[in-house]
PDB file of C-alpha atoms in Angstrom:
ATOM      1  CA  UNK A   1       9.523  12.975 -12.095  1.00  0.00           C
ATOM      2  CA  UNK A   2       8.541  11.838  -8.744  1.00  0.00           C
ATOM      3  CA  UNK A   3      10.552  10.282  -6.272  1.00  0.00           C
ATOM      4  CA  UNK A   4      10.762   8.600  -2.693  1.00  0.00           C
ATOM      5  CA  UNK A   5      13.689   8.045  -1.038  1.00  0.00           C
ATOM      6  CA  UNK A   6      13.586   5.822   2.334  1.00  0.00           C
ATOM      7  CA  UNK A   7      16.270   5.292   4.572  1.00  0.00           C
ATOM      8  CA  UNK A   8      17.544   3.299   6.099  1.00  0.00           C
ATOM      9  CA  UNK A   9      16.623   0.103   3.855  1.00  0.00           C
ATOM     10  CA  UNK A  10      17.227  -2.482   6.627  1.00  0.00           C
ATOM     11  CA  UNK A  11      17.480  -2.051  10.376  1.00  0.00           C
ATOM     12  CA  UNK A  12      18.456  -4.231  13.025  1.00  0.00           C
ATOM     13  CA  UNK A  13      17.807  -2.427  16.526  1.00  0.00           C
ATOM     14  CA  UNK A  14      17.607  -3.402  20.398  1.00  0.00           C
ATOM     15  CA  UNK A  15      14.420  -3.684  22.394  1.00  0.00           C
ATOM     16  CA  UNK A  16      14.365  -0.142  24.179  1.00  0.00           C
ATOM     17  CA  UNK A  17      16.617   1.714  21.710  1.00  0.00           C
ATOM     18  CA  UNK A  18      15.257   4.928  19.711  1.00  0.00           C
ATOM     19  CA  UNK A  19      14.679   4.909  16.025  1.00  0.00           C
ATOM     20  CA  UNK A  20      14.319   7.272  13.239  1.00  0.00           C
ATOM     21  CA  UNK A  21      13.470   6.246   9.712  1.00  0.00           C
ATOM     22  CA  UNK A  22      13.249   9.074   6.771  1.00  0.00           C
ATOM     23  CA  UNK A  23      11.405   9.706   3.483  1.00  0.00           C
ATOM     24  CA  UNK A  24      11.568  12.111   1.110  1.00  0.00           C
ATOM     25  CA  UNK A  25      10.310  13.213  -1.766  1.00  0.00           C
ATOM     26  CA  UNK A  26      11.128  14.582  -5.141  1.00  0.00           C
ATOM     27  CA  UNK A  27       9.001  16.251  -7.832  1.00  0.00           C
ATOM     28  CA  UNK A  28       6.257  17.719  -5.885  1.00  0.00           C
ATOM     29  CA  UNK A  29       5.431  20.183  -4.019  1.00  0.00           C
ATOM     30  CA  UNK A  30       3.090  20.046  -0.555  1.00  0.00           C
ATOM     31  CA  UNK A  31       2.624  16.201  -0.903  1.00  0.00           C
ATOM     32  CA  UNK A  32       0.175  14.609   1.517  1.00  0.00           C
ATOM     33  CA  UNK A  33       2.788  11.618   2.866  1.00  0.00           C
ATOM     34  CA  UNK A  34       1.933   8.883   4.575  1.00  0.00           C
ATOM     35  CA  UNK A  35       3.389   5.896   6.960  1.00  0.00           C
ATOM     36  CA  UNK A  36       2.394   2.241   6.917  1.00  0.00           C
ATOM     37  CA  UNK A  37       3.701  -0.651   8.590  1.00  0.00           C
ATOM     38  CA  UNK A  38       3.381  -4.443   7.158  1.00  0.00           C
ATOM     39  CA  UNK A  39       4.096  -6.797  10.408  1.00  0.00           C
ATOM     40  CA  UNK A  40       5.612  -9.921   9.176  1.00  0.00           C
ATOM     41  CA  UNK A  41       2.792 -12.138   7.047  1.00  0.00           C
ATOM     42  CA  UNK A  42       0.117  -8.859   7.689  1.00  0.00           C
ATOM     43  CA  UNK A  43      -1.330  -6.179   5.608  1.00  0.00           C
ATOM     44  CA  UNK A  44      -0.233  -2.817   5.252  1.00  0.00           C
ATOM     45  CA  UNK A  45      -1.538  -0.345   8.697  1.00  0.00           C
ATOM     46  CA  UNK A  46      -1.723   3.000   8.400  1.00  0.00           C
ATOM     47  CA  UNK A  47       0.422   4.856  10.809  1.00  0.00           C
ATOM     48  CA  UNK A  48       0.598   8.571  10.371  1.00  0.00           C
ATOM     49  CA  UNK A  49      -0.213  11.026   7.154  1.00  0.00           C
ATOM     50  CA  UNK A  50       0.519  14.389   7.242  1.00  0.00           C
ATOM     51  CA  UNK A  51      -0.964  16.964   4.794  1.00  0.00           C
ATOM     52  CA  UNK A  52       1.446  19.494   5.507  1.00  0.00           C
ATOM     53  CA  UNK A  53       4.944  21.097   7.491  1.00  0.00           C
ATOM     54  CA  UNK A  54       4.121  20.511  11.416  1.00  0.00           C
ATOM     55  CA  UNK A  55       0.344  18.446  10.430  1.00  0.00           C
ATOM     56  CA  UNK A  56       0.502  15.013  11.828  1.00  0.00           C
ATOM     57  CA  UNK A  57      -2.477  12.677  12.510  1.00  0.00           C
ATOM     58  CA  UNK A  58      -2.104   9.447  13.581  1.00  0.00           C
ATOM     59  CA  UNK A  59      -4.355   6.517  12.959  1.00  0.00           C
ATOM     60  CA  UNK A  60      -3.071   3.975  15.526  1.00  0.00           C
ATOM     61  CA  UNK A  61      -1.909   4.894  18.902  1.00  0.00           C
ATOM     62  CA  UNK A  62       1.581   3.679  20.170  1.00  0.00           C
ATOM     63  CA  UNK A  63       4.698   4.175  20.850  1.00  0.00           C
ATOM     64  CA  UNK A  64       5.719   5.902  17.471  1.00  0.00           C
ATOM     65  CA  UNK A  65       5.492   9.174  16.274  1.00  0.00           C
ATOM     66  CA  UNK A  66       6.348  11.523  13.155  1.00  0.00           C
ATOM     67  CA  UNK A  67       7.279  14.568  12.601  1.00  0.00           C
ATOM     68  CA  UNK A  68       7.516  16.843   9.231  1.00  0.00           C
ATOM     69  CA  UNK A  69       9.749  19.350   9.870  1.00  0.00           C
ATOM     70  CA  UNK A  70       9.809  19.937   6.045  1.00  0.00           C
ATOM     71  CA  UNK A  71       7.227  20.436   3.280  1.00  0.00           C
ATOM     72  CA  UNK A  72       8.927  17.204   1.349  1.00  0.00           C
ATOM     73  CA  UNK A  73      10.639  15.472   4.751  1.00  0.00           C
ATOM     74  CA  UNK A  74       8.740  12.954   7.301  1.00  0.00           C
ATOM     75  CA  UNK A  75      10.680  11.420   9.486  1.00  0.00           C
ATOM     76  CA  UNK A  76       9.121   8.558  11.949  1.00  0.00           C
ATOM     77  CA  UNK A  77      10.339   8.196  15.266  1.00  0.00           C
ATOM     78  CA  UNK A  78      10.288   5.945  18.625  1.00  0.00           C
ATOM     79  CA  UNK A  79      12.230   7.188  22.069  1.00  0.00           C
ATOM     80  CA  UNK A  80      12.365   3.318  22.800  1.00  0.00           C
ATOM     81  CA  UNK A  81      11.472   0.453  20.289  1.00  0.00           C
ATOM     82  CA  UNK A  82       9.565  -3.015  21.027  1.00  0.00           C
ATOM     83  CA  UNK A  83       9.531  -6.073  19.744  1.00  0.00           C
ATOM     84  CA  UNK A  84       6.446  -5.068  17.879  1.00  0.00           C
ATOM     85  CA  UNK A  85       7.292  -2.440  16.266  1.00  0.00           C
ATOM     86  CA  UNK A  86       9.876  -4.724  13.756  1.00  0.00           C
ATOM     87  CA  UNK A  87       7.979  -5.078  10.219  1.00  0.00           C
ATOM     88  CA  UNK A  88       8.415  -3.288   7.260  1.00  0.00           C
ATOM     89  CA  UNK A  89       7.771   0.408   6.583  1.00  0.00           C
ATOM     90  CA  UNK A  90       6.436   2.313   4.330  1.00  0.00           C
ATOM     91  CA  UNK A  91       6.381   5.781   3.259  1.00  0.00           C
ATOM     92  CA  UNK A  92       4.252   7.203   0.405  1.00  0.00           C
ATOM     93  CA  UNK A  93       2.929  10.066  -1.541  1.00  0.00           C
ATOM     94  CA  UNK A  94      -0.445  10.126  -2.339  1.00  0.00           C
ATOM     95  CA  UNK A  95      -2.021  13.086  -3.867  1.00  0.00           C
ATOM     96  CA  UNK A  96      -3.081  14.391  -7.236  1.00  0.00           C
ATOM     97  CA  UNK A  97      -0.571  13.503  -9.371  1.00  0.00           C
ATOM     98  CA  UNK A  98      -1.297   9.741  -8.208  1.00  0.00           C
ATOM     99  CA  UNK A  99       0.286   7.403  -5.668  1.00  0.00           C
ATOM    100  CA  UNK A 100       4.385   6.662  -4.980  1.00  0.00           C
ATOM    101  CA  UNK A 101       5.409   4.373  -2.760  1.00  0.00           C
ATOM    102  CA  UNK A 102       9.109   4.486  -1.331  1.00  0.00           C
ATOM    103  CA  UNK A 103      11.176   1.154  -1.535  1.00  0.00           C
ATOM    104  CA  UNK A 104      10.629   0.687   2.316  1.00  0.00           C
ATOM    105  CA  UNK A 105      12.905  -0.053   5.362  1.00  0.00           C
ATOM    106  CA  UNK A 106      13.199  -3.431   7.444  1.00  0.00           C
ATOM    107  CA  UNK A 107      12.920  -3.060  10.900  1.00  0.00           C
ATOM    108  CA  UNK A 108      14.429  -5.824  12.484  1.00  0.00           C
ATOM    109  CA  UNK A 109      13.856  -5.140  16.483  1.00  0.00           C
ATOM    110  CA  UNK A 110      15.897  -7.658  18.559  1.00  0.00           C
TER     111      UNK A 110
ATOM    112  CA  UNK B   1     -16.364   3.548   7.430  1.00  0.00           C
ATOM    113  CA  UNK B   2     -14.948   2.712   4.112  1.00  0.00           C
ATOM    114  CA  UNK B   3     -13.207  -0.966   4.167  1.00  0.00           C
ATOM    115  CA  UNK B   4     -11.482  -3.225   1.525  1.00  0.00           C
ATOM    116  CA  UNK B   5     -11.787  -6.478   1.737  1.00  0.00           C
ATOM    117  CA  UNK B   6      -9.555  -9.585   0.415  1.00  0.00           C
ATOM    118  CA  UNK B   7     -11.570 -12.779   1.444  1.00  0.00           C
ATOM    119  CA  UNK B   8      -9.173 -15.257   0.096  1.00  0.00           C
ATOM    120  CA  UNK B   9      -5.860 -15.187   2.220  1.00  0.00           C
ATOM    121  CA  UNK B  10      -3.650 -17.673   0.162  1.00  0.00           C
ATOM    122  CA  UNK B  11      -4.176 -18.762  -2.813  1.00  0.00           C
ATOM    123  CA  UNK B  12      -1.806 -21.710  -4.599  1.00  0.00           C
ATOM    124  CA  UNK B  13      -2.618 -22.758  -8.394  1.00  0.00           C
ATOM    125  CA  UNK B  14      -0.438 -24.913 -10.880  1.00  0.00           C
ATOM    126  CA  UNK B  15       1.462 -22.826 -13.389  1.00  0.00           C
ATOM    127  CA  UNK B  16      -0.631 -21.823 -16.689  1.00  0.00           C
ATOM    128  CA  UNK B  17      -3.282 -21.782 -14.912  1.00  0.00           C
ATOM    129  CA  UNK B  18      -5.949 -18.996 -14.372  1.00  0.00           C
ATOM    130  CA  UNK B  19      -6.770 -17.318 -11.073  1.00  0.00           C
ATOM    131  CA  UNK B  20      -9.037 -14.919  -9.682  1.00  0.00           C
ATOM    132  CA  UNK B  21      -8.050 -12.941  -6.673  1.00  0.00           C
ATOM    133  CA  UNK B  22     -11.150 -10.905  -5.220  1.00  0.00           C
ATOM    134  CA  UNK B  23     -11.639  -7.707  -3.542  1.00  0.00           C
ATOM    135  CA  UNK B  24     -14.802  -6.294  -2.206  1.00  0.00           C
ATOM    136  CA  UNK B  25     -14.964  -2.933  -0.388  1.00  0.00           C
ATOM    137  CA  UNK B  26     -17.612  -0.768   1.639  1.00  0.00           C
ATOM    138  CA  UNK B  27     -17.781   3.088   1.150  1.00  0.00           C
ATOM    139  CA  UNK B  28     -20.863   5.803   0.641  1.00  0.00           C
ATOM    140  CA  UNK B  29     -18.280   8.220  -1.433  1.00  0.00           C
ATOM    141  CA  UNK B  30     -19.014   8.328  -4.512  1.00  0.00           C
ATOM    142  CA  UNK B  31     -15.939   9.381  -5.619  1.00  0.00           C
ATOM    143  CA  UNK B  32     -12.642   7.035  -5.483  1.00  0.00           C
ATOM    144  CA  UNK B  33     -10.681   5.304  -6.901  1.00  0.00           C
ATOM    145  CA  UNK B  34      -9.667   1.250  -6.814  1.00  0.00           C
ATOM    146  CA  UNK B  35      -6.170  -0.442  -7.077  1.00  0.00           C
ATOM    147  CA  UNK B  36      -4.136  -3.236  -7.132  1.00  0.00           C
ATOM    148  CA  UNK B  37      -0.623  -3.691  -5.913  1.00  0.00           C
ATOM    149  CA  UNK B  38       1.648  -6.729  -6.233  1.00  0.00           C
ATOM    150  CA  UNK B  39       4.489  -6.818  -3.208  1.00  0.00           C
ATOM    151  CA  UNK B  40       7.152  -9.648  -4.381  1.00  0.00           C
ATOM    152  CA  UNK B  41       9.311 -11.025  -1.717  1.00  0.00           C
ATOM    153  CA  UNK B  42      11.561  -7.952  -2.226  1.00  0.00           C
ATOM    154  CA  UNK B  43       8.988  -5.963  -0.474  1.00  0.00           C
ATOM    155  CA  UNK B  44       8.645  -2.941  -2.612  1.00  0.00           C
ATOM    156  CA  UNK B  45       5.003  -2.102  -3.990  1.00  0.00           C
ATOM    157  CA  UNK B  46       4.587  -2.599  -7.795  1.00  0.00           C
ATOM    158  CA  UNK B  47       1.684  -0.462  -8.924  1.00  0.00           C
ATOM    159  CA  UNK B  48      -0.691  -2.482 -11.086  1.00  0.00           C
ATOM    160  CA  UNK B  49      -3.792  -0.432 -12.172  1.00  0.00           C
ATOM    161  CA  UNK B  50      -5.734   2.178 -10.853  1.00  0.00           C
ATOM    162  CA  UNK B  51      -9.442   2.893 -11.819  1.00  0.00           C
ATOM    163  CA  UNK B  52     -11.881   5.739 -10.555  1.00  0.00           C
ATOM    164  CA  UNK B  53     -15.196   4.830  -9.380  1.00  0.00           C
ATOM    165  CA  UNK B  54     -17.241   6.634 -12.717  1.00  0.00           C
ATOM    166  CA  UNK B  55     -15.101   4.356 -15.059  1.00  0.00           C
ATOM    167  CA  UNK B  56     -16.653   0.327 -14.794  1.00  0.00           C
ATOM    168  CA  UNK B  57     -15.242  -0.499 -18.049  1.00  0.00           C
ATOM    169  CA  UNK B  58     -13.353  -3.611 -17.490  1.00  0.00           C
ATOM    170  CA  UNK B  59      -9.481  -3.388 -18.403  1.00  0.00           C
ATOM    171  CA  UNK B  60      -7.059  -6.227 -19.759  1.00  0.00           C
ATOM    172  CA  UNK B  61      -3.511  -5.716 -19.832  1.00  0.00           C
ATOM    173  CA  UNK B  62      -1.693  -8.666 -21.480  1.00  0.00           C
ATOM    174  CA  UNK B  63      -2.289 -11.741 -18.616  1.00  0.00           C
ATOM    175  CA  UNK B  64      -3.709  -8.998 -16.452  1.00  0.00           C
ATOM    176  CA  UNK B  65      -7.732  -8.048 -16.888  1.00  0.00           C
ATOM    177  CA  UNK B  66      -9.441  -6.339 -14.004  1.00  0.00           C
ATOM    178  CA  UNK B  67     -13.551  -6.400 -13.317  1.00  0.00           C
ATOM    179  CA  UNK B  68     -15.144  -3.697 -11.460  1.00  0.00           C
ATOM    180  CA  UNK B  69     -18.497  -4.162 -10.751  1.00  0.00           C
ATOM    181  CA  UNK B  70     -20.010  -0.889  -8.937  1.00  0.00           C
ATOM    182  CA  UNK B  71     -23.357  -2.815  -8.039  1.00  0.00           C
ATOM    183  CA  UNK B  72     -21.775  -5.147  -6.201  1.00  0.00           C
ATOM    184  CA  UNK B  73     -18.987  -2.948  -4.605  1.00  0.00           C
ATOM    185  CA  UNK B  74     -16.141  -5.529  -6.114  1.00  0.00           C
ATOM    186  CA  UNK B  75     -12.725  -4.989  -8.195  1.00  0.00           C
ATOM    187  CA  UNK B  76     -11.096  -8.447  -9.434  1.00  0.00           C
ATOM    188  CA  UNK B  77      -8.378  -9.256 -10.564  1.00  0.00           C
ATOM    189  CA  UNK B  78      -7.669 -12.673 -12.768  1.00  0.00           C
ATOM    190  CA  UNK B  79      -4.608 -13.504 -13.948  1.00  0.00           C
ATOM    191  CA  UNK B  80      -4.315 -15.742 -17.146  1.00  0.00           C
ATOM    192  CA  UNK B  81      -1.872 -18.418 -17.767  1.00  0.00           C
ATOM    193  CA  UNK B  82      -0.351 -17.969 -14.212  1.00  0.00           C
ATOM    194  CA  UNK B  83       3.943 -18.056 -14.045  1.00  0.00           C
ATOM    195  CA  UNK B  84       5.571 -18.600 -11.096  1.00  0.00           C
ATOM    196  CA  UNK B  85       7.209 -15.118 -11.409  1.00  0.00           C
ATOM    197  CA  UNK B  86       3.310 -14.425 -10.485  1.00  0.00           C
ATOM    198  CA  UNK B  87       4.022 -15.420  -6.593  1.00  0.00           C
ATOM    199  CA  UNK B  88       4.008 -12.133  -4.336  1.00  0.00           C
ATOM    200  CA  UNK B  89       1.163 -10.682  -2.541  1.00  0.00           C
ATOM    201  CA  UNK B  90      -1.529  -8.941  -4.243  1.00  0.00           C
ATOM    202  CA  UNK B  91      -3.132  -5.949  -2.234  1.00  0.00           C
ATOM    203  CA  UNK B  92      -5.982  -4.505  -3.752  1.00  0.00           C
ATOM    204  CA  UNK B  93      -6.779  -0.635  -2.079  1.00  0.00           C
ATOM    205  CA  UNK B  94      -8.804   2.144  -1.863  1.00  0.00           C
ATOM    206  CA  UNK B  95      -8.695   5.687  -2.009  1.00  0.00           C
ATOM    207  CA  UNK B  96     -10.726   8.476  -1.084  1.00  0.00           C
ATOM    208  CA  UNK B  97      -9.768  12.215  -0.631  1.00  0.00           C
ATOM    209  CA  UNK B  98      -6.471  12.180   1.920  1.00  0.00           C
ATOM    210  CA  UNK B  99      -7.624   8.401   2.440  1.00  0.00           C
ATOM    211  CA  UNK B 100      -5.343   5.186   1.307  1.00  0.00           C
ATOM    212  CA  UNK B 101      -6.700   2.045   2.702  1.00  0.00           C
ATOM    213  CA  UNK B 102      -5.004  -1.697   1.692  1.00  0.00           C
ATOM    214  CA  UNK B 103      -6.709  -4.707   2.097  1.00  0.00           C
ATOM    215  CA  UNK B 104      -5.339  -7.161   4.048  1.00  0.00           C
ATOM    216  CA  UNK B 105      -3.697  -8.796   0.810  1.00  0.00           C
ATOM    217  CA  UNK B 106      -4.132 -12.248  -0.773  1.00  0.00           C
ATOM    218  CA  UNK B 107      -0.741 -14.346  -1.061  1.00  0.00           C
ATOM    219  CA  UNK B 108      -0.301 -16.193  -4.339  1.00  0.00           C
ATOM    220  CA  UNK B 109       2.084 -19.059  -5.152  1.00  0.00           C
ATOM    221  CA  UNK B 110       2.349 -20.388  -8.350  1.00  0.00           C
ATOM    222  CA  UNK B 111       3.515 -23.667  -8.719  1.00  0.00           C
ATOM    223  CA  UNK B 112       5.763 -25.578 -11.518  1.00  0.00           C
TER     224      UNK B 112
END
């Protein structure tokens, strides 16, 4: 069956420090994956998706990127976090098979 | 530019009753297909339905029933004899090929 795994759940980071969230997934192979971010009382934004190893594009420009080094691996990134960027993210598989959603990670930026 | 639309930002109704949060959205594909999400406090996504755009039969599921109107580019969702374990946010979204795009979500509370 399919799987996401996300992690960290929650994070609680300083202004100016890096970050580096993961998903993966199980049960599938060359997944289209995807990023979103919900900002605290917002809708979900599309970050990233990536429709295979080394294909990023991103749909909002900023200070985060993401990288997938591995056909079922996308990692998202920041060399130095803002107070913005805390919300809640999302990673998800969306493809033939039908749409997974990963239990998410709490960015808390301080 | 395809679009999904959730008017209604917060909605509050008395328990056991019925509510009807809409969802309107703008796309020339012809194929693609329609959901609805709930996200409790919790924050994970809880998968509700999912309908392509050739199917406009209407679907009820227990206190769930969803209307999808093609002519008028809508995809409702009413829930019947509201609970208060109804309360989350209620994204409805939109797919099309490598596309996934949420609406901006309707917040429901559910009163005792």
């Amino acid at each position: 069956s399919q799987t996401i795994h996300q992690w960290p759940a929650t994070l609680v980071q300083p202004v100016g420090s890096p970050l580096s969230l993961e998903c993966t997934v199980e049960g599938t192979s060359n997944p289209n994956l995807y990023w979103y971010r919900q900002a605290a009382g917002r809708g979900l934004q599309l970050l990233f998706y990536s429709v295979g190893i080394g294909q990023i594009s991103s749909e909002v420009p900023q200070n985060l990127s993401a990288s997938r080094p591995q056909d079922r691996q996308f990692i998202l990134s920041s060399k130095k976090l803002l107070l913005s960027d805390s919300g809640f993210y999302l990673c998800a598989w969306i493809g033939q098979g039908g749409e997974y959603f990963g239990p998410g990670t709490r960015l808390t930026v301080l | 530019a395809q679009k999904v639309t959730q008017a209604q930002t917060e909605i509050s109704v008395v328990e056991k009753e019925d509510v009807t949060l809409d969802c309107v959205y703008e796309t020339r594909d012809t194929t693609y297909y329609l959901f609805w999400y709930k996200q409790p406090p919790s924050g994970e996504l809880v998968f509700l339905i999912r309908r392509n755009s050739f199917d406009e039969q209407n679907e009820i599921s227990g206190r769930y029933s969803w209307n999808f109107q093609k002519s008028t580019s809508s995809f409702n969702f009413t829930i019947t004899a509201s609970q208060v374990v109804d309360s989350a946010v209620y994204f409805c979204a939109f797919s099309y090929g490598q596309n996934f795009v949420f609406g901006p979500g309707t917040r429901l509370s559910v009163l005792p």
